[in-house]
CSV table of C-alpha atoms in Angstrom, one decimal:
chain,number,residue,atom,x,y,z
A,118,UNK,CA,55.6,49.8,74.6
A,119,UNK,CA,56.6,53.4,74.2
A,120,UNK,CA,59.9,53.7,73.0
A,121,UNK,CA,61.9,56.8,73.5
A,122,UNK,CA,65.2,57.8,72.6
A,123,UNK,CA,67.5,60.7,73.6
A,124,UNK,CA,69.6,62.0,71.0
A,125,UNK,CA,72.9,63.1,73.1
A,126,UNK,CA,75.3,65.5,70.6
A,127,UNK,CA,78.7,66.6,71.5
A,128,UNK,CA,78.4,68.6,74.5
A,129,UNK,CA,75.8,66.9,76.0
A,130,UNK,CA,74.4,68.8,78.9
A,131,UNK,CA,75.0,65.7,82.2
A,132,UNK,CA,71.4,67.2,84.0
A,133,UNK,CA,69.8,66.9,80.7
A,134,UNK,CA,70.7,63.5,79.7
A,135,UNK,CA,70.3,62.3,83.5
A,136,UNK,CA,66.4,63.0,83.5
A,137,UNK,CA,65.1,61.6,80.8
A,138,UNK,CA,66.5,58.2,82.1
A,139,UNK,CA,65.3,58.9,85.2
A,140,UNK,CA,61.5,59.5,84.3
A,141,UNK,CA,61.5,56.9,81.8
A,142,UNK,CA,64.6,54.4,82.0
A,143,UNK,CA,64.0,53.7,85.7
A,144,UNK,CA,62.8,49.8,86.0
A,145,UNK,CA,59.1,51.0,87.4
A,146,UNK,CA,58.3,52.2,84.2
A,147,UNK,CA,59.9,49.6,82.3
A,148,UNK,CA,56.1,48.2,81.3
A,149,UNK,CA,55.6,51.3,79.4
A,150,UNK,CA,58.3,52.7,78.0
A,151,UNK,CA,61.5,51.2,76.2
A,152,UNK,CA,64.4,53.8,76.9
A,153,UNK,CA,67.6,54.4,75.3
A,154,UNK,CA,70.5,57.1,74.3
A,155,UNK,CA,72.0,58.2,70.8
A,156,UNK,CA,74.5,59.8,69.5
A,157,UNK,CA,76.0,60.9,66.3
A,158,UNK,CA,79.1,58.7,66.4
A,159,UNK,CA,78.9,55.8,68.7
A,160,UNK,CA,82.2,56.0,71.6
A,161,UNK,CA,83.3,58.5,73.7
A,162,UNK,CA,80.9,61.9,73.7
A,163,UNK,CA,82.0,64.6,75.5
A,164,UNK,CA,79.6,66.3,77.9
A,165,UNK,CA,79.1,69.9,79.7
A,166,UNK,CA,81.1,68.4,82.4
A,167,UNK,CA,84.7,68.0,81.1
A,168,UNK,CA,84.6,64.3,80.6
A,169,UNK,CA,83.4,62.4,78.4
A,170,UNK,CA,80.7,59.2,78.5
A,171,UNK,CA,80.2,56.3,75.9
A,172,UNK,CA,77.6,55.6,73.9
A,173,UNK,CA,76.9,53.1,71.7
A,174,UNK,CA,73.6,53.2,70.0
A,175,UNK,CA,74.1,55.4,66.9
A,176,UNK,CA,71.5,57.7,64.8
A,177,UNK,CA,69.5,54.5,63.7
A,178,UNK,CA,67.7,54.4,67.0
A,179,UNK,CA,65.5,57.4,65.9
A,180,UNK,CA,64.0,55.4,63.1
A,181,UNK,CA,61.9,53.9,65.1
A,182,UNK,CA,61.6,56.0,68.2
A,183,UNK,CA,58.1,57.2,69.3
A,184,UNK,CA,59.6,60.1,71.0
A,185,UNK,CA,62.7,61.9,70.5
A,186,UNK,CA,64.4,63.8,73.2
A,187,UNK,CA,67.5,66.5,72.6
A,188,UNK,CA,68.8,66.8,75.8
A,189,UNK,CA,70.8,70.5,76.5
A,190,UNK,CA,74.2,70.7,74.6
A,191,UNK,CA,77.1,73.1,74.3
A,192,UNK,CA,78.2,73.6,70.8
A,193,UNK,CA,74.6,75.5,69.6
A,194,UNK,CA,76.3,77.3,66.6
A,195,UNK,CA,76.4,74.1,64.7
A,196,UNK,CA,74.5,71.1,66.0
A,197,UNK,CA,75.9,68.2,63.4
A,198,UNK,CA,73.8,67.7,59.7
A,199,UNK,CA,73.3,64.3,60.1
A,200,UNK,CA,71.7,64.5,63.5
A,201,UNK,CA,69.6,67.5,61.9
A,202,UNK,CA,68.9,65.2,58.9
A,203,UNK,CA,67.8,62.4,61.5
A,204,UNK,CA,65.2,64.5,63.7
A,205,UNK,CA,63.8,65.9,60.4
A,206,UNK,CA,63.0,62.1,59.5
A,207,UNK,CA,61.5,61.2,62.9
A,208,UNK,CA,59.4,63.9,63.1
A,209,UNK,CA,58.2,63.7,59.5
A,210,UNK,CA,57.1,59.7,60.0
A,211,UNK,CA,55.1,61.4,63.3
A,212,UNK,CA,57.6,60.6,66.2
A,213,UNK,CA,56.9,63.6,69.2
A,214,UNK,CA,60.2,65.6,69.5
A,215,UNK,CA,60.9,66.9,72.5
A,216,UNK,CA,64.2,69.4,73.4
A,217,UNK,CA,65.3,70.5,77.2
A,218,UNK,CA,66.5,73.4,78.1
A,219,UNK,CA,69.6,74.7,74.9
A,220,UNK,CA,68.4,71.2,72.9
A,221,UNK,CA,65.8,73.9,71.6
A,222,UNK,CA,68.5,74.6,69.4
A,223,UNK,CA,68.8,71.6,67.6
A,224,UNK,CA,65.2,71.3,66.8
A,225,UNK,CA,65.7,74.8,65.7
A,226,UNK,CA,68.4,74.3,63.4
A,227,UNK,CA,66.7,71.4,61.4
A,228,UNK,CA,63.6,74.2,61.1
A,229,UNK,CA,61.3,72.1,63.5
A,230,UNK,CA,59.9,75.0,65.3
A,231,UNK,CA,59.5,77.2,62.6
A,232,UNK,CA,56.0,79.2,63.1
A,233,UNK,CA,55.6,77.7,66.5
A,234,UNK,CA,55.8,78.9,69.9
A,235,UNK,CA,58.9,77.4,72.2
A,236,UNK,CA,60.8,78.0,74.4
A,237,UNK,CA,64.5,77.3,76.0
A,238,UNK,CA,66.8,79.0,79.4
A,239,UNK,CA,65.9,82.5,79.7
A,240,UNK,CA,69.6,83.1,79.8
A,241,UNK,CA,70.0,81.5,75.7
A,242,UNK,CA,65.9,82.9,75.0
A,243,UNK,CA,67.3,85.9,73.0
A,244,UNK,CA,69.6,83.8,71.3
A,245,UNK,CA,67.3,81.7,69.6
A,246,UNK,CA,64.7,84.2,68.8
A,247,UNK,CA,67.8,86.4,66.7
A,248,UNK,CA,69.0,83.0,65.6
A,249,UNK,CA,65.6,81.9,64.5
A,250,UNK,CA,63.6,84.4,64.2
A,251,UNK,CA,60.3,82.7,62.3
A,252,UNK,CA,59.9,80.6,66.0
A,253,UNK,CA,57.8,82.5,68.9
A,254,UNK,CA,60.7,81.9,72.0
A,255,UNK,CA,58.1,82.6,74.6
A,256,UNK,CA,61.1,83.1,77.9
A,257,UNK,CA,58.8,83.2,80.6
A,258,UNK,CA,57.1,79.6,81.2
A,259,UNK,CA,58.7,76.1,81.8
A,260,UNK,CA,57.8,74.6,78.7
A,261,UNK,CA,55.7,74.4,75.6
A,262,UNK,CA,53.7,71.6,74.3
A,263,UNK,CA,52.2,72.1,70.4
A,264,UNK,CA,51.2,69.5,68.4
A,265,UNK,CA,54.2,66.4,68.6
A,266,UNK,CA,56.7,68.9,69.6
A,267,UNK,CA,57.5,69.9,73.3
A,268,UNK,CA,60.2,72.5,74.8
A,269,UNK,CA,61.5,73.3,77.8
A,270,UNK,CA,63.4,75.9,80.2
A,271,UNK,CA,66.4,74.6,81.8
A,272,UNK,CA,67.5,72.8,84.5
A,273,UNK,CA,64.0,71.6,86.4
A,274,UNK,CA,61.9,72.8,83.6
A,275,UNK,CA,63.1,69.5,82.3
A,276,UNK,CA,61.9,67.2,84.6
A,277,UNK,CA,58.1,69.0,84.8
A,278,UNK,CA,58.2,68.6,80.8
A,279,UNK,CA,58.7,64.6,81.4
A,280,UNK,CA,56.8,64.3,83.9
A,281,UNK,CA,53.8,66.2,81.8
A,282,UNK,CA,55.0,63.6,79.0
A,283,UNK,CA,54.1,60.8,81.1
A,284,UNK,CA,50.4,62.4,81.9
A,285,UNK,CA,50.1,62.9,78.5
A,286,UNK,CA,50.7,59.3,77.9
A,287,UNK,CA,49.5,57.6,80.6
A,288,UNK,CA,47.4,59.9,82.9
A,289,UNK,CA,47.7,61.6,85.8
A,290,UNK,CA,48.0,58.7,88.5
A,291,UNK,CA,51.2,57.6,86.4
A,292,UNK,CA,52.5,60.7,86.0
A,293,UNK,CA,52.2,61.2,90.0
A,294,UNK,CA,53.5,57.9,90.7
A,295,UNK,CA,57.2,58.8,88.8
A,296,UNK,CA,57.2,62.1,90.6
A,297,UNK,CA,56.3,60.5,93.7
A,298,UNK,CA,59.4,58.4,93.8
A,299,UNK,CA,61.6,61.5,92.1
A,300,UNK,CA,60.5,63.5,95.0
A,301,UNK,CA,59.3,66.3,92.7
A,302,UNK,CA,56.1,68.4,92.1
A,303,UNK,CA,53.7,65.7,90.5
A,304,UNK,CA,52.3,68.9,88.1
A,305,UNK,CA,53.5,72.2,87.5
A,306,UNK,CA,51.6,74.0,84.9
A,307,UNK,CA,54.2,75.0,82.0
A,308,UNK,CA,53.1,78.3,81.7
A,309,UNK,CA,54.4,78.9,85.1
A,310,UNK,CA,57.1,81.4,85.1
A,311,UNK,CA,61.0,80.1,85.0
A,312,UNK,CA,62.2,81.8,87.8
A,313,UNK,CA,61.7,84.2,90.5
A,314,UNK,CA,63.5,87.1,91.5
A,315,UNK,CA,63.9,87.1,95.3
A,316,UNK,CA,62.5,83.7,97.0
A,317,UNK,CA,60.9,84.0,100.4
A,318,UNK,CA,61.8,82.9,103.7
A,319,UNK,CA,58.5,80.6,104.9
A,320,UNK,CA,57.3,81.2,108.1
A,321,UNK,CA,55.8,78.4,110.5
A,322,UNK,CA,52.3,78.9,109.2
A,323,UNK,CA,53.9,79.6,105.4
A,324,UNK,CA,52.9,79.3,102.0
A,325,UNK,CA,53.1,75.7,101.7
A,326,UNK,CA,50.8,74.6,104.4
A,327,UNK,CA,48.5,77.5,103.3
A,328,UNK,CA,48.4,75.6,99.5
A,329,UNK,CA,47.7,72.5,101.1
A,330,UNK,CA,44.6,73.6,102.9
A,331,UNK,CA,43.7,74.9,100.1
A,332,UNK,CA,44.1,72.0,97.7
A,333,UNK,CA,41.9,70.5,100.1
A,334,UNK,CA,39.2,73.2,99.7
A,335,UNK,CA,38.9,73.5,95.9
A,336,UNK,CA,35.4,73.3,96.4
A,337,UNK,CA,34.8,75.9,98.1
A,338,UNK,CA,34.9,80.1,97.8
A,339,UNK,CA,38.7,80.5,98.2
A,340,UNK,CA,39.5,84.3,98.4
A,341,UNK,CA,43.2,85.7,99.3
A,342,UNK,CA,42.0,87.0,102.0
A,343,UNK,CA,41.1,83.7,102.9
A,344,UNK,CA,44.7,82.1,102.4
A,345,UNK,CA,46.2,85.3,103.7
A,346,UNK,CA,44.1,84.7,107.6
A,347,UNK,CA,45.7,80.8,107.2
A,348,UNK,CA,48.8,81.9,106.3
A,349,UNK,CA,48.9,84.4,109.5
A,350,UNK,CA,49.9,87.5,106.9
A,351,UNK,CA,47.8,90.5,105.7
A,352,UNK,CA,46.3,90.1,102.2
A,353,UNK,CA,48.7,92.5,100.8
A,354,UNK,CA,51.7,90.8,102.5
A,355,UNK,CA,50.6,87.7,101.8
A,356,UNK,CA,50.0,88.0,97.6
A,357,UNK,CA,53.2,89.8,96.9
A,358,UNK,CA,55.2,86.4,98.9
A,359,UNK,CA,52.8,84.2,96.9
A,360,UNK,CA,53.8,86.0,93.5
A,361,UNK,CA,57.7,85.9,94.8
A,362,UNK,CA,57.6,82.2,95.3
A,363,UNK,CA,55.4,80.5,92.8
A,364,UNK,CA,55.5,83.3,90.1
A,365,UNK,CA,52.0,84.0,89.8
A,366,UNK,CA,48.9,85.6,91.9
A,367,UNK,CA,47.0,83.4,94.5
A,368,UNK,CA,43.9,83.5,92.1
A,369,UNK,CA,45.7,82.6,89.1
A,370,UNK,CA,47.6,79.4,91.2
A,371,UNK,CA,43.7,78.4,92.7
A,372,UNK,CA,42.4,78.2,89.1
A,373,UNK,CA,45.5,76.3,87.4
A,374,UNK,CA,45.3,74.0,90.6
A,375,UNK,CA,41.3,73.9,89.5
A,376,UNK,CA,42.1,73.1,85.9
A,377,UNK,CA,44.4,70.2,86.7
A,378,UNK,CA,41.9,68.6,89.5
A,379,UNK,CA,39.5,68.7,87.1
A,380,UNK,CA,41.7,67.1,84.6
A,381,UNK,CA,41.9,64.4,86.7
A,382,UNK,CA,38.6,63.6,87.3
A,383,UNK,CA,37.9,63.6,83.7
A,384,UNK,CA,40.3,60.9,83.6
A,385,UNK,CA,39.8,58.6,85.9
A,386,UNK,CA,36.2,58.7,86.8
A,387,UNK,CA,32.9,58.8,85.2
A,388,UNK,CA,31.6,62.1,86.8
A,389,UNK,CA,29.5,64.3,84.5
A,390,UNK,CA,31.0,67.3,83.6
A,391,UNK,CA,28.7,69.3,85.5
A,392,UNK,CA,29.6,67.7,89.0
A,393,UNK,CA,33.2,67.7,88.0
A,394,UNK,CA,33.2,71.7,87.7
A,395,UNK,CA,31.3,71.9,91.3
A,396,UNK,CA,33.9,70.0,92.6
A,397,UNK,CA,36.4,71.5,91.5
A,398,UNK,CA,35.3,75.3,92.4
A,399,UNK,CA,35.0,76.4,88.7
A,400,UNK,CA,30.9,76.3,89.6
A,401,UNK,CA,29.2,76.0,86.5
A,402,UNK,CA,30.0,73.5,83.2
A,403,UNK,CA,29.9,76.7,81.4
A,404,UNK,CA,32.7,77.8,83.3
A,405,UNK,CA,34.5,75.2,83.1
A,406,UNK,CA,34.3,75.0,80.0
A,407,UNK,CA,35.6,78.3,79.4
A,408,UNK,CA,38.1,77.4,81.2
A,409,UNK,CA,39.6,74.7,79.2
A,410,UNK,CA,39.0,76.1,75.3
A,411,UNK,CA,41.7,79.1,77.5
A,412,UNK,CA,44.1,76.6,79.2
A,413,UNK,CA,44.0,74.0,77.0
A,414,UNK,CA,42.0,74.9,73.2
A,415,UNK,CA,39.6,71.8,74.1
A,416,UNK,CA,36.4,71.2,76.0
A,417,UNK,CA,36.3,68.9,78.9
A,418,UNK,CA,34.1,66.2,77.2
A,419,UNK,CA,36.9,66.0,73.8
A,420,UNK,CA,39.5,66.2,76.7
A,421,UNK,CA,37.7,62.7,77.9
A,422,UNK,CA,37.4,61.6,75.2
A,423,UNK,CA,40.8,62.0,73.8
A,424,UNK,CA,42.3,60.6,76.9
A,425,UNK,CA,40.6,57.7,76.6
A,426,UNK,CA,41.2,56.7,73.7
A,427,UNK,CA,44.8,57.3,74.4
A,428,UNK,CA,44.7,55.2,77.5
A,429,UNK,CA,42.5,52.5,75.1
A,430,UNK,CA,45.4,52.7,72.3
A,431,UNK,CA,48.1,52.2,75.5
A,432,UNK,CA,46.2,48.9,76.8
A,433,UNK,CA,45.7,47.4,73.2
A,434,UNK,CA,49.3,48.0,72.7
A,435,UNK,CA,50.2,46.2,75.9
């Protein structure tokens, strides 16, 4: 049983708080993950919302906690010492610490992210990189995973960072499961951007049926032009729509969609890595391969490997 526990300080963002217990609190996860909520001083704590909301597990929880989430707060300037103290210790005994959306700051402020890469609201981004300047704030992706410690943009960015928490611990038919029944995007790749600057109107034959022909077709020569005819838009029309929307090019989308196929077929069969990268579209093992030591600093057979003896540590656990 995974155990996670959300550390809610004084301010507490509502959104924030809400999603963690939704991803892992709700009862059709309950064989995986033991969820609970913090706080500094157990009672009333008030939130981003006006009122206030009790709580009555205190900093103790994290002593034990496999993963620790600081959901988004108000008062950045000075997160309290003991909470800082707290997260210090859980990440030292190797709990995975995770911060959504302005939680960033926190994790900043007890010199978690120092000389890493992370990443918070675009709208605080600047802050945090003047604030704390030895962290990389990378503003333009949803989150960041590195090592045990995860980050994430605001407001949905939080959900696609649990969700990816999830595949990381259980896989990619789990992870779609949860965001099957949250009615969300089972994947979004964090390094997509936060937001875009003028969304699009769809058309009948718009982008969204277009991506689902193509996810269909992964195994074949994909060109814009291609996606542009089934769309019913010139080429030219039909890239700068695609960038507008998903905030990246038609190629770049085809090859994270690629990537994340084949990361699934890694998982949960026993294809060799050369048929997996055929089916895929990447073509060759070499290029697949290439591929992953980009996207993801592995290759696909440690990438198998790893996962399984994640998924062997789950069921031995259970």
């Amino acid at each position: 049983m995974h155990s996670i526990v959300s550390l809610a300080l004084p301010g507490v963002v509502i959104f924030d708080l809400s999603v963690p217990f939704e991803v892992f609190g709700n009862e059709e996860v309950a064989d995986r993950y033991a969820y609970s909520v913090c706080t500094v001083t157990p009672g009333l704590v008030p939130t981003s919302a006006g009122h206030a909301i009790h709580i009555e597990g205190d900093l103790r929880a994290l002593e034990s906690a496999d993963t620790v989430i600081v959901p988004g707060f108000t008062s950045l300037a000075d997160p309290p010492k003991e909470a800082l103290f707290a997260l210090r210790r859980a990440s030292a005994r190797g709990a995975r610490v995770v911060s959504l959306c302005t939680g960033a700051f926190a994790l900043a402020a007890a010199g978690l992210l120092d000389g890493r890469r992370a990443t918070t609201h675009w709208r605080r981004a600047e802050e945090l990189a003047r604030q704390y300047p030895r962290i990389t704030v990378d503003a333009s992706v949803l989150y960041v995973e590195e090592a045990d410690f995860a980050t994430s943009a605001g407001i949905a960015a939080s959900i696609d960072l649990c969700i990816q928490l999830i595949r990381t611990d259980y896989g990619v038919d789990a992870a779609a499961e949860v965001a099957r029944r949250m009615v969300v995007a089972p994947h979004r790749s964090g390094g997509q951007a936060q937001f875009i600057q003028r969304p699009i109107i769809r058309s009948t034959g718009g982008l969204m049926r277009t991506c689902d022909w193509a996810l269909e077709r992964l195994d074949e020569r994909i060109t814009v032009r291609r996606m542009a005819e089934h769309a019913g838009w010139a080429p030219s029309t039909f890239a700068r729509h695609f960038v507008q929307e998903t905030g990246m090019t038609p190629l770049r989308w085809l090859t994270t969609q690629r990537i994340a196929e084949s990361r699934r077929l890694l998982e949960t069969t026993n294809m060799t890595v050369e048929s997996i990268a055929r089916a895929c579209g990447l073509g060759t093992m070499a290029n697949l391969r290439l591929h992953f030591a980009r996207e993801l600093g592995t290759t696909p057979t440690a990438y198998r490997q790893s996962f399984r003896g994640r998924q062997t540590r789950v069921e031995e656990a259970a």
